[in-house]
Amino acid sequence: MPRFFCSEAVAPDSTFTLSAEVAQHVRVLRLRDGDGIVLFDGQGGETPATINSIGKREVVVAAAQHVAIEREAVRTVTLYAALIANDRMDWLIQKTTELGVAAIQPLYSERSQRIPGDVAKRVEHWRGVAIAACEQCGRNRIPDVAAPIPLSDALSETQGSISVLLDAEGDLGQANSSAVSQASLNVFVGPEGGFAPNERETLLAHCSHKLRIGATVLRAETAAVAAMALMANL
């Protein structure tokens, strides 16, 4: 059943008009009167609904009762990811959202990519990627995708909490799994080429654990996704 994110709370047992953006999505999917859909507002749970009418300017639906169902990962993981090429960053956000990441904090580092143009528009785009991933995978809570911050700021805000550095010289995932099986943790992943030597040294002192995923050297986005798959369900 098609799922759609609604930015406003969905009142149960009500009839209302969908936003223009969601209505356009309904038309693109060529849904018809009487078709069932699912609506969610990102704050938890979902609401089944039925399309009453599809007009040229608006789509009217009838919502049923709210269903308090969650499909969240076992562990709360915040991903601190250095900026990489735009298409790869989109893929990282999409796939880690599907795997249950709680929040994504992009980072500026010495070797990270820089965002061309308007940063606010890029962040809005990333959030759209996360929303679309939730619509597809069944999550009812949308991970927070923040504006990029310097690595130094990320280190300050995670001081005292459990942090893991993805590192090619770290312990293999299965051997280190018990060490990172905390209820909540932060994961740092570098840019293409990895963190600069001085940054890596600082991160090694800051992070509780360093973790290697597999025997090969992974791309930044692959390492983030592999780590999320490992940690979310330990």
PDB file of N, CA and C in Angstrom, residues 98-201:
ATOM      1  N   GLU A  98      16.979   3.787   5.644  1.00  0.00           N
ATOM      2  CA  GLU A  98      16.308   2.498   5.517  1.00  0.00           C
ATOM      3  C   GLU A  98      16.738   1.538   6.631  1.00  0.00           C
ATOM      4  N   LEU A  99      17.977   1.650   7.055  1.00  0.00           N
ATOM      5  CA  LEU A  99      18.519   0.749   8.078  1.00  0.00           C
ATOM      6  C   LEU A  99      18.242   1.225   9.497  1.00  0.00           C
ATOM      7  N   GLY A 100      17.618   2.395   9.646  1.00  0.00           N
ATOM      8  CA  GLY A 100      17.158   2.812  10.965  1.00  0.00           C
ATOM      9  C   GLY A 100      17.978   3.857  11.679  1.00  0.00           C
ATOM     10  N   VAL A 101      18.853   4.598  10.980  1.00  0.00           N
ATOM     11  CA  VAL A 101      19.640   5.630  11.647  1.00  0.00           C
ATOM     12  C   VAL A 101      18.717   6.651  12.319  1.00  0.00           C
ATOM     13  N   ALA A 102      19.077   7.077  13.524  1.00  0.00           N
ATOM     14  CA  ALA A 102      18.236   8.020  14.262  1.00  0.00           C
ATOM     15  C   ALA A 102      18.466   9.458  13.819  1.00  0.00           C
ATOM     16  N   ALA A 103      19.714   9.799  13.462  1.00  0.00           N
ATOM     17  CA  ALA A 103      20.042  11.160  13.044  1.00  0.00           C
ATOM     18  C   ALA A 103      21.312  11.130  12.215  1.00  0.00           C
ATOM     19  N   ILE A 104      21.432  12.091  11.306  1.00  0.00           N
ATOM     20  CA  ILE A 104      22.622  12.221  10.468  1.00  0.00           C
ATOM     21  C   ILE A 104      23.147  13.646  10.605  1.00  0.00           C
ATOM     22  N   GLN A 105      24.396  13.756  11.028  1.00  0.00           N
ATOM     23  CA  GLN A 105      25.041  15.049  11.170  1.00  0.00           C
ATOM     24  C   GLN A 105      26.191  15.140  10.172  1.00  0.00           C
ATOM     25  N   PRO A 106      26.004  15.837   9.035  1.00  0.00           N
ATOM     26  CA  PRO A 106      27.108  16.019   8.088  1.00  0.00           C
ATOM     27  C   PRO A 106      28.213  16.873   8.704  1.00  0.00           C
ATOM     28  N   LEU A 107      29.454  16.597   8.269  1.00  0.00           N
ATOM     29  CA  LEU A 107      30.617  17.264   8.844  1.00  0.00           C
ATOM     30  C   LEU A 107      31.483  17.919   7.780  1.00  0.00           C
ATOM     31  N   TYR A 108      32.051  19.063   8.152  1.00  0.00           N
ATOM     32  CA  TYR A 108      33.143  19.655   7.392  1.00  0.00           C
ATOM     33  C   TYR A 108      34.451  19.138   7.990  1.00  0.00           C
ATOM     34  N   SER A 109      35.307  18.571   7.148  1.00  0.00           N
ATOM     35  CA  SER A 109      36.636  18.162   7.588  1.00  0.00           C
ATOM     36  C   SER A 109      37.637  18.617   6.530  1.00  0.00           C
ATOM     37  N   GLU A 110      38.917  18.393   6.774  1.00  0.00           N
ATOM     38  CA  GLU A 110      39.947  18.886   5.857  1.00  0.00           C
ATOM     39  C   GLU A 110      39.778  18.334   4.448  1.00  0.00           C
ATOM     40  N   ARG A 111      39.364  17.079   4.334  1.00  0.00           N
ATOM     41  CA  ARG A 111      39.268  16.440   3.024  1.00  0.00           C
ATOM     42  C   ARG A 111      37.834  16.299   2.525  1.00  0.00           C
ATOM     43  N   SER A 112      36.888  16.842   3.258  1.00  0.00           N
ATOM     44  CA  SER A 112      35.488  16.689   2.850  1.00  0.00           C
ATOM     45  C   SER A 112      35.172  17.557   1.641  1.00  0.00           C
ATOM     46  N   GLN A 113      34.102  17.196   0.948  1.00  0.00           N
ATOM     47  CA  GLN A 113      33.607  18.001  -0.154  1.00  0.00           C
ATOM     48  C   GLN A 113      32.982  19.284   0.395  1.00  0.00           C
ATOM     49  N   ARG A 114      32.884  20.280  -0.441  1.00  0.00           N
ATOM     50  CA  ARG A 114      32.168  21.503  -0.089  1.00  0.00           C
ATOM     51  C   ARG A 114      30.871  21.572  -0.871  1.00  0.00           C
ATOM     52  N   ILE A 115      29.861  22.135  -0.272  1.00  0.00           N
ATOM     53  CA  ILE A 115      28.551  22.202  -0.915  1.00  0.00           C
ATOM     54  C   ILE A 115      28.517  23.383  -1.865  1.00  0.00           C
ATOM     55  N   PRO A 116      28.313  23.145  -3.165  1.00  0.00           N
ATOM     56  CA  PRO A 116      28.193  24.266  -4.100  1.00  0.00           C
ATOM     57  C   PRO A 116      26.820  24.919  -3.963  1.00  0.00           C
ATOM     58  N   GLY A 117      26.787  26.228  -3.898  1.00  0.00           N
ATOM     59  CA  GLY A 117      25.505  26.914  -3.817  1.00  0.00           C
ATOM     60  C   GLY A 117      24.969  27.013  -2.403  1.00  0.00           C
ATOM     61  N   ASP A 118      23.652  27.037  -2.309  1.00  0.00           N
ATOM     62  CA  ASP A 118      22.930  27.296  -1.066  1.00  0.00           C
ATOM     63  C   ASP A 118      22.935  26.065  -0.160  1.00  0.00           C
ATOM     64  N   VAL A 119      23.549  26.186   1.017  1.00  0.00           N
ATOM     65  CA  VAL A 119      23.620  25.061   1.957  1.00  0.00           C
ATOM     66  C   VAL A 119      22.224  24.686   2.454  1.00  0.00           C
ATOM     67  N   ALA A 120      21.387  25.698   2.727  1.00  0.00           N
ATOM     68  CA  ALA A 120      20.037  25.422   3.235  1.00  0.00           C
ATOM     69  C   ALA A 120      19.233  24.580   2.239  1.00  0.00           C
ATOM     70  N   LYS A 121      19.382  24.869   0.953  1.00  0.00           N
ATOM     71  CA  LYS A 121      18.672  24.087  -0.065  1.00  0.00           C
ATOM     72  C   LYS A 121      19.192  22.656  -0.113  1.00  0.00           C
ATOM     73  N   ARG A 122      20.489  22.492   0.076  1.00  0.00           N
ATOM     74  CA  ARG A 122      21.057  21.150   0.081  1.00  0.00           C
ATOM     75  C   ARG A 122      20.538  20.360   1.270  1.00  0.00           C
ATOM     76  N   VAL A 123      20.449  20.994   2.444  1.00  0.00           N
ATOM     77  CA  VAL A 123      19.926  20.310   3.635  1.00  0.00           C
ATOM     78  C   VAL A 123      18.461  19.940   3.418  1.00  0.00           C
ATOM     79  N   GLU A 124      17.687  20.838   2.824  1.00  0.00           N
ATOM     80  CA  GLU A 124      16.287  20.541   2.514  1.00  0.00           C
ATOM     81  C   GLU A 124      16.193  19.341   1.567  1.00  0.00           C
ATOM     82  N   HIS A 125      17.094  19.291   0.600  1.00  0.00           N
ATOM     83  CA  HIS A 125      17.127  18.148  -0.324  1.00  0.00           C
ATOM     84  C   HIS A 125      17.423  16.857   0.425  1.00  0.00           C
ATOM     85  N   TRP A 126      18.411  16.881   1.327  1.00  0.00           N
ATOM     86  CA  TRP A 126      18.742  15.679   2.104  1.00  0.00           C
ATOM     87  C   TRP A 126      17.551  15.207   2.922  1.00  0.00           C
ATOM     88  N   ARG A 127      16.844  16.140   3.504  1.00  0.00           N
ATOM     89  CA  ARG A 127      15.672  15.762   4.307  1.00  0.00           C
ATOM     90  C   ARG A 127      14.601  15.139   3.426  1.00  0.00           C
ATOM     91  N   GLY A 128      14.486  15.628   2.192  1.00  0.00           N
ATOM     92  CA  GLY A 128      13.557  15.008   1.253  1.00  0.00           C
ATOM     93  C   GLY A 128      13.952  13.581   0.913  1.00  0.00           C
ATOM     94  N   VAL A 129      15.259  13.349   0.806  1.00  0.00           N
ATOM     95  CA  VAL A 129      15.762  11.995   0.560  1.00  0.00           C
ATOM     96  C   VAL A 129      15.387  11.081   1.721  1.00  0.00           C
ATOM     97  N   ALA A 130      15.548  11.568   2.949  1.00  0.00           N
ATOM     98  CA  ALA A 130      15.208  10.774   4.131  1.00  0.00           C
ATOM     99  C   ALA A 130      13.709  10.485   4.195  1.00  0.00           C
ATOM    100  N   ILE A 131      12.887  11.473   3.869  1.00  0.00           N
ATOM    101  CA  ILE A 131      11.438  11.280   3.869  1.00  0.00           C
ATOM    102  C   ILE A 131      11.040  10.220   2.848  1.00  0.00           C
ATOM    103  N   ALA A 132      11.580  10.334   1.644  1.00  0.00           N
ATOM    104  CA  ALA A 132      11.260   9.359   0.591  1.00  0.00           C
ATOM    105  C   ALA A 132      11.679   7.955   1.003  1.00  0.00           C
ATOM    106  N   ALA A 133      12.831   7.845   1.689  1.00  0.00           N
ATOM    107  CA  ALA A 133      13.291   6.535   2.149  1.00  0.00           C
ATOM    108  C   ALA A 133      12.340   5.962   3.195  1.00  0.00           C
ATOM    109  N   CYS A 134      11.826   6.809   4.084  1.00  0.00           N
ATOM    110  CA  CYS A 134      10.860   6.351   5.089  1.00  0.00           C
ATOM    111  C   CYS A 134       9.550   5.911   4.432  1.00  0.00           C
ATOM    112  N   GLU A 135       9.114   6.646   3.432  1.00  0.00           N
ATOM    113  CA  GLU A 135       7.908   6.253   2.704  1.00  0.00           C
ATOM    114  C   GLU A 135       8.080   4.868   2.100  1.00  0.00           C
ATOM    115  N   GLN A 136       9.264   4.614   1.567  1.00  0.00           N
ATOM    116  CA  GLN A 136       9.525   3.346   0.894  1.00  0.00           C
ATOM    117  C   GLN A 136       9.697   2.182   1.866  1.00  0.00           C
ATOM    118  N   CYS A 137      10.440   2.406   2.959  1.00  0.00           N
ATOM    119  CA  CYS A 137      10.842   1.284   3.809  1.00  0.00           C
ATOM    120  C   CYS A 137       9.872   0.986   4.945  1.00  0.00           C
ATOM    121  N   GLY A 138       8.942   1.886   5.217  1.00  0.00           N
ATOM    122  CA  GLY A 138       7.952   1.622   6.257  1.00  0.00           C
ATOM    123  C   GLY A 138       8.216   2.283   7.583  1.00  0.00           C
ATOM    124  N   ARG A 139       9.299   3.052   7.699  1.00  0.00           N
ATOM    125  CA  ARG A 139       9.551   3.752   8.959  1.00  0.00           C
ATOM    126  C   ARG A 139       8.523   4.852   9.162  1.00  0.00           C
ATOM    127  N   ASN A 140       8.129   5.048  10.406  1.00  0.00           N
ATOM    128  CA  ASN A 140       7.183   6.108  10.738  1.00  0.00           C
ATOM    129  C   ASN A 140       7.821   7.272  11.469  1.00  0.00           C
ATOM    130  N   ARG A 141       9.123   7.197  11.685  1.00  0.00           N
ATOM    131  CA  ARG A 141       9.866   8.298  12.294  1.00  0.00           C
ATOM    132  C   ARG A 141      10.995   8.693  11.346  1.00  0.00           C
ATOM    133  N   ILE A 142      11.068   9.969  11.041  1.00  0.00           N
ATOM    134  CA  ILE A 142      12.056  10.461  10.082  1.00  0.00           C
ATOM    135  C   ILE A 142      13.315  10.880  10.826  1.00  0.00           C
ATOM    136  N   PRO A 143      14.472  10.373  10.436  1.00  0.00           N
ATOM    137  CA  PRO A 143      15.706  10.793  11.109  1.00  0.00           C
ATOM    138  C   PRO A 143      15.990  12.262  10.874  1.00  0.00           C
ATOM    139  N   ASP A 144      16.537  12.902  11.866  1.00  0.00           N
ATOM    140  CA  ASP A 144      16.919  14.307  11.720  1.00  0.00           C
ATOM    141  C   ASP A 144      18.171  14.396  10.861  1.00  0.00           C
ATOM    142  N   VAL A 145      18.132  15.218   9.816  1.00  0.00           N
ATOM    143  CA  VAL A 145      19.305  15.469   8.984  1.00  0.00           C
ATOM    144  C   VAL A 145      19.661  16.940   9.168  1.00  0.00           C
ATOM    145  N   ALA A 146      20.783  17.198   9.812  1.00  0.00           N
ATOM    146  CA  ALA A 146      21.147  18.557  10.211  1.00  0.00           C
ATOM    147  C   ALA A 146      22.026  19.238   9.173  1.00  0.00           C
ATOM    148  N   ALA A 147      22.190  20.536   9.325  1.00  0.00           N
ATOM    149  CA  ALA A 147      23.130  21.288   8.496  1.00  0.00           C
ATOM    150  C   ALA A 147      24.551  20.923   8.891  1.00  0.00           C
ATOM    151  N   PRO A 148      25.489  20.956   7.953  1.00  0.00           N
ATOM    152  CA  PRO A 148      26.869  20.565   8.266  1.00  0.00           C
ATOM    153  C   PRO A 148      27.493  21.456   9.342  1.00  0.00           C
ATOM    154  N   ILE A 149      28.335  20.838  10.166  1.00  0.00           N
ATOM    155  CA  ILE A 149      29.094  21.564  11.189  1.00  0.00           C
ATOM    156  C   ILE A 149      30.554  21.131  11.101  1.00  0.00           C
ATOM    157  N   PRO A 150      31.479  21.925  11.628  1.00  0.00           N
ATOM    158  CA  PRO A 150      32.889  21.503  11.650  1.00  0.00           C
ATOM    159  C   PRO A 150      33.085  20.282  12.536  1.00  0.00           C
ATOM    160  N   LEU A 151      34.076  19.488  12.214  1.00  0.00           N
ATOM    161  CA  LEU A 151      34.396  18.316  13.027  1.00  0.00           C
ATOM    162  C   LEU A 151      34.635  18.701  14.484  1.00  0.00           C
ATOM    163  N   SER A 152      35.281  19.827  14.723  1.00  0.00           N
ATOM    164  CA  SER A 152      35.565  20.256  16.093  1.00  0.00           C
ATOM    165  C   SER A 152      34.284  20.447  16.899  1.00  0.00           C
ATOM    166  N   ASP A 153      33.242  20.979  16.264  1.00  0.00           N
ATOM    167  CA  ASP A 153      31.962  21.155  16.955  1.00  0.00           C
ATOM    168  C   ASP A 153      31.333  19.805  17.278  1.00  0.00           C
ATOM    169  N   ALA A 154      31.456  18.857  16.356  1.00  0.00           N
ATOM    170  CA  ALA A 154      30.906  17.524  16.593  1.00  0.00           C
ATOM    171  C   ALA A 154      31.607  16.850  17.767  1.00  0.00           C
ATOM    172  N   LEU A 155      32.900  17.040  17.878  1.00  0.00           N
ATOM    173  CA  LEU A 155      33.646  16.455  18.994  1.00  0.00           C
ATOM    174  C   LEU A 155      33.193  17.061  20.320  1.00  0.00           C
ATOM    175  N   SER A 156      32.915  18.353  20.305  1.00  0.00           N
ATOM    176  CA  SER A 156      32.473  19.021  21.538  1.00  0.00           C
ATOM    177  C   SER A 156      31.109  18.504  21.987  1.00  0.00           C
ATOM    178  N   GLU A 157      30.194  18.338  21.023  1.00  0.00           N
ATOM    179  CA  GLU A 157      28.837  17.956  21.419  1.00  0.00           C
ATOM    180  C   GLU A 157      28.712  16.474  21.754  1.00  0.00           C
ATOM    181  N   THR A 158      29.688  15.663  21.383  1.00  0.00           N
ATOM    182  CA  THR A 158      29.644  14.233  21.721  1.00  0.00           C
ATOM    183  C   THR A 158      30.583  13.865  22.860  1.00  0.00           C
ATOM    184  N   GLN A 159      31.177  14.863  23.471  1.00  0.00           N
ATOM    185  CA  GLN A 159      32.084  14.604  24.592  1.00  0.00           C
ATOM    186  C   GLN A 159      31.345  13.874  25.711  1.00  0.00           C
ATOM    187  N   GLY A 160      31.904  12.778  26.166  1.00  0.00           N
ATOM    188  CA  GLY A 160      31.307  12.043  27.272  1.00  0.00           C
ATOM    189  C   GLY A 160      30.332  10.962  26.863  1.00  0.00           C
ATOM    190  N   SER A 161      29.989  10.881  25.589  1.00  0.00           N
ATOM    191  CA  SER A 161      29.072   9.843  25.123  1.00  0.00           C
ATOM    192  C   SER A 161      29.847   8.753  24.391  1.00  0.00           C
ATOM    193  N   ILE A 162      29.179   7.660  24.091  1.00  0.00           N
ATOM    194  CA  ILE A 162      29.829   6.532  23.420  1.00  0.00           C
ATOM    195  C   ILE A 162      29.960   6.845  21.926  1.00  0.00           C
ATOM    196  N   SER A 163      31.199   6.898  21.438  1.00  0.00           N
ATOM    197  CA  SER A 163      31.448   7.200  20.035  1.00  0.00           C
ATOM    198  C   SER A 163      32.343   6.136  19.424  1.00  0.00           C
ATOM    199  N   VAL A 164      32.096   5.862  18.150  1.00  0.00           N
ATOM    200  CA  VAL A 164      32.836   4.846  17.412  1.00  0.00           C
ATOM    201  C   VAL A 164      33.414   5.484  16.153  1.00  0.00           C
ATOM    202  N   LEU A 165      34.675   5.233  15.887  1.00  0.00           N
ATOM    203  CA  LEU A 165      35.316   5.716  14.672  1.00  0.00           C
ATOM    204  C   LEU A 165      35.448   4.561  13.688  1.00  0.00           C
ATOM    205  N   LEU A 166      34.914   4.728  12.482  1.00  0.00           N
ATOM    206  CA  LEU A 166      35.137   3.740  11.439  1.00  0.00           C
ATOM    207  C   LEU A 166      36.537   3.959  10.894  1.00  0.00           C
ATOM    208  N   ASP A 167      37.378   2.937  11.016  1.00  0.00           N
ATOM    209  CA  ASP A 167      38.797   3.094  10.726  1.00  0.00           C
ATOM    210  C   ASP A 167      39.347   1.813  10.114  1.00  0.00           C
ATOM    211  N   ALA A 168      40.131   1.953   9.031  1.00  0.00           N
ATOM    212  CA  ALA A 168      40.675   0.781   8.329  1.00  0.00           C
ATOM    213  C   ALA A 168      41.630  -0.016   9.201  1.00  0.00           C
ATOM    214  N   GLU A 169      42.120   0.579  10.285  1.00  0.00           N
ATOM    215  CA  GLU A 169      43.029  -0.133  11.180  1.00  0.00           C
ATOM    216  C   GLU A 169      42.348  -0.541  12.485  1.00  0.00           C
ATOM    217  N   GLY A 170      41.017  -0.442  12.502  1.00  0.00           N
ATOM    218  CA  GLY A 170      40.284  -0.786  13.713  1.00  0.00           C
ATOM    219  C   GLY A 170      40.058  -2.280  13.862  1.00  0.00           C
ATOM    220  N   ASP A 171      39.288  -2.646  14.882  1.00  0.00           N
ATOM    221  CA  ASP A 171      38.947  -4.043  15.117  1.00  0.00           C
ATOM    222  C   ASP A 171      37.853  -4.461  14.151  1.00  0.00           C
ATOM    223  N   LEU A 172      37.908  -5.718  13.707  1.00  0.00           N
ATOM    224  CA  LEU A 172      36.869  -6.205  12.819  1.00  0.00           C
ATOM    225  C   LEU A 172      35.523  -6.188  13.517  1.00  0.00           C
ATOM    226  N   GLY A 173      34.463  -5.957  12.741  1.00  0.00           N
ATOM    227  CA  GLY A 173      33.129  -5.752  13.283  1.00  0.00           C
ATOM    228  C   GLY A 173      32.660  -6.808  14.260  1.00  0.00           C
ATOM    229  N   GLN A 174      32.737  -8.088  13.900  1.00  0.00           N
ATOM    230  CA  GLN A 174      32.213  -9.123  14.763  1.00  0.00           C
ATOM    231  C   GLN A 174      33.006  -9.206  16.067  1.00  0.00           C
ATOM    232  N   ALA A 175      34.321  -9.007  15.987  1.00  0.00           N
ATOM    233  CA  ALA A 175      35.147  -9.078  17.189  1.00  0.00           C
ATOM    234  C   ALA A 175      34.853  -7.932  18.138  1.00  0.00           C
ATOM    235  N   ASN A 176      34.403  -6.821  17.590  1.00  0.00           N
ATOM    236  CA  ASN A 176      34.190  -5.621  18.392  1.00  0.00           C
ATOM    237  C   ASN A 176      32.717  -5.365  18.688  1.00  0.00           C
ATOM    238  N   SER A 177      31.848  -6.267  18.257  1.00  0.00           N
ATOM    239  CA  SER A 177      30.418  -6.008  18.350  1.00  0.00           C
ATOM    240  C   SER A 177      29.933  -5.816  19.781  1.00  0.00           C
ATOM    241  N   SER A 178      30.465  -6.574  20.733  1.00  0.00           N
ATOM    242  CA  SER A 178      30.023  -6.442  22.112  1.00  0.00           C
ATOM    243  C   SER A 178      30.410  -5.098  22.704  1.00  0.00           C
ATOM    244  N   ALA A 179      31.505  -4.515  22.206  1.00  0.00           N
ATOM    245  CA  ALA A 179      31.979  -3.240  22.742  1.00  0.00           C
ATOM    246  C   ALA A 179      31.106  -2.073  22.320  1.00  0.00           C
ATOM    247  N   VAL A 180      30.411  -2.211  21.190  1.00  0.00           N
ATOM    248  CA  VAL A 180      29.604  -1.095  20.687  1.00  0.00           C
ATOM    249  C   VAL A 180      28.105  -1.370  20.791  1.00  0.00           C
ATOM    250  N   SER A 181      27.729  -2.393  21.523  1.00  0.00           N
ATOM    251  CA  SER A 181      26.311  -2.739  21.636  1.00  0.00           C
ATOM    252  C   SER A 181      25.649  -1.934  22.753  1.00  0.00           C
ATOM    253  N   GLN A 182      25.809  -0.618  22.690  1.00  0.00           N
ATOM    254  CA  GLN A 182      25.178   0.275  23.651  1.00  0.00           C
ATOM    255  C   GLN A 182      23.790   0.665  23.148  1.00  0.00           C
ATOM    256  N   ALA A 183      22.952   1.166  24.047  1.00  0.00           N
ATOM    257  CA  ALA A 183      21.615   1.584  23.639  1.00  0.00           C
ATOM    258  C   ALA A 183      21.658   2.774  22.702  1.00  0.00           C
ATOM    259  N   SER A 184      22.687   3.617  22.861  1.00  0.00           N
ATOM    260  CA  SER A 184      22.813   4.817  22.046  1.00  0.00           C
ATOM    261  C   SER A 184      24.287   5.074  21.780  1.00  0.00           C
ATOM    262  N   LEU A 185      24.637   5.379  20.546  1.00  0.00           N
ATOM    263  CA  LEU A 185      26.029   5.659  20.224  1.00  0.00           C
ATOM    264  C   LEU A 185      26.150   6.539  18.994  1.00  0.00           C
ATOM    265  N   ASN A 186      27.330   7.159  18.876  1.00  0.00           N
ATOM    266  CA  ASN A 186      27.660   8.001  17.729  1.00  0.00           C
ATOM    267  C   ASN A 186      28.672   7.266  16.864  1.00  0.00           C
ATOM    268  N   VAL A 187      28.532   7.424  15.550  1.00  0.00           N
ATOM    269  CA  VAL A 187      29.454   6.780  14.619  1.00  0.00           C
ATOM    270  C   VAL A 187      30.063   7.854  13.720  1.00  0.00           C
ATOM    271  N   PHE A 188      31.388   7.911  13.686  1.00  0.00           N
ATOM    272  CA  PHE A 188      32.100   8.877  12.846  1.00  0.00           C
ATOM    273  C   PHE A 188      32.641   8.180  11.608  1.00  0.00           C
ATOM    274  N   VAL A 189      32.332   8.723  10.443  1.00  0.00           N
ATOM    275  CA  VAL A 189      32.852   8.185   9.189  1.00  0.00           C
ATOM    276  C   VAL A 189      33.482   9.320   8.392  1.00  0.00           C
ATOM    277  N   GLY A 190      34.668   9.082   7.864  1.00  0.00           N
ATOM    278  CA  GLY A 190      35.424  10.129   7.182  1.00  0.00           C
ATOM    279  C   GLY A 190      34.989  10.354   5.743  1.00  0.00           C
ATOM    280  N   PRO A 191      35.634  11.290   5.074  1.00  0.00           N
ATOM    281  CA  PRO A 191      35.339  11.589   3.676  1.00  0.00           C
ATOM    282  C   PRO A 191      36.108  10.650   2.754  1.00  0.00           C
ATOM    283  N   GLU A 192      36.032  10.902   1.452  1.00  0.00           N
ATOM    284  CA  GLU A 192      36.840  10.153   0.501  1.00  0.00           C
ATOM    285  C   GLU A 192      38.314  10.393   0.828  1.00  0.00           C
ATOM    286  N   GLY A 193      39.077   9.324   0.998  1.00  0.00           N
ATOM    287  CA  GLY A 193      40.475   9.449   1.402  1.00  0.00           C
ATOM    288  C   GLY A 193      40.671   9.419   2.903  1.00  0.00           C
ATOM    289  N   GLY A 194      39.574   9.427   3.655  1.00  0.00           N
ATOM    290  CA  GLY A 194      39.658   9.343   5.106  1.00  0.00           C
ATOM    291  C   GLY A 194      39.931  10.681   5.775  1.00  0.00           C
ATOM    292  N   PHE A 195      39.851  10.690   7.088  1.00  0.00           N
ATOM    293  CA  PHE A 195      40.186  11.887   7.845  1.00  0.00           C
ATOM    294  C   PHE A 195      41.675  12.183   7.703  1.00  0.00           C
ATOM    295  N   ALA A 196      42.035  13.465   7.748  1.00  0.00           N
ATOM    296  CA  ALA A 196      43.441  13.860   7.722  1.00  0.00           C
ATOM    297  C   ALA A 196      44.143  13.296   8.961  1.00  0.00           C
ATOM    298  N   PRO A 197      45.465  13.079   8.904  1.00  0.00           N
ATOM    299  CA  PRO A 197      46.182  12.461  10.032  1.00  0.00           C
ATOM    300  C   PRO A 197      45.930  13.141  11.371  1.00  0.00           C
ATOM    301  N   ASN A 198      45.928  14.471  11.401  1.00  0.00           N
ATOM    302  CA  ASN A 198      45.702  15.162  12.675  1.00  0.00           C
ATOM    303  C   ASN A 198      44.277  14.960  13.177  1.00  0.00           C
ATOM    304  N   GLU A 199      43.315  14.912  12.241  1.00  0.00           N
ATOM    305  CA  GLU A 199      41.923  14.667  12.628  1.00  0.00           C
ATOM    306  C   GLU A 199      41.761  13.249  13.157  1.00  0.00           C
ATOM    307  N   ARG A 200      42.380  12.299  12.471  1.00  0.00           N
ATOM    308  CA  ARG A 200      42.292  10.900  12.908  1.00  0.00           C
ATOM    309  C   ARG A 200      42.882  10.737  14.298  1.00  0.00           C
ATOM    310  N   GLU A 201      43.988  11.387  14.562  1.00  0.00           N
ATOM    311  CA  GLU A 201      44.614  11.289  15.879  1.00  0.00           C
ATOM    312  C   GLU A 201      43.681  11.819  16.967  1.00  0.00           C
TER     313      GLU A 201
END
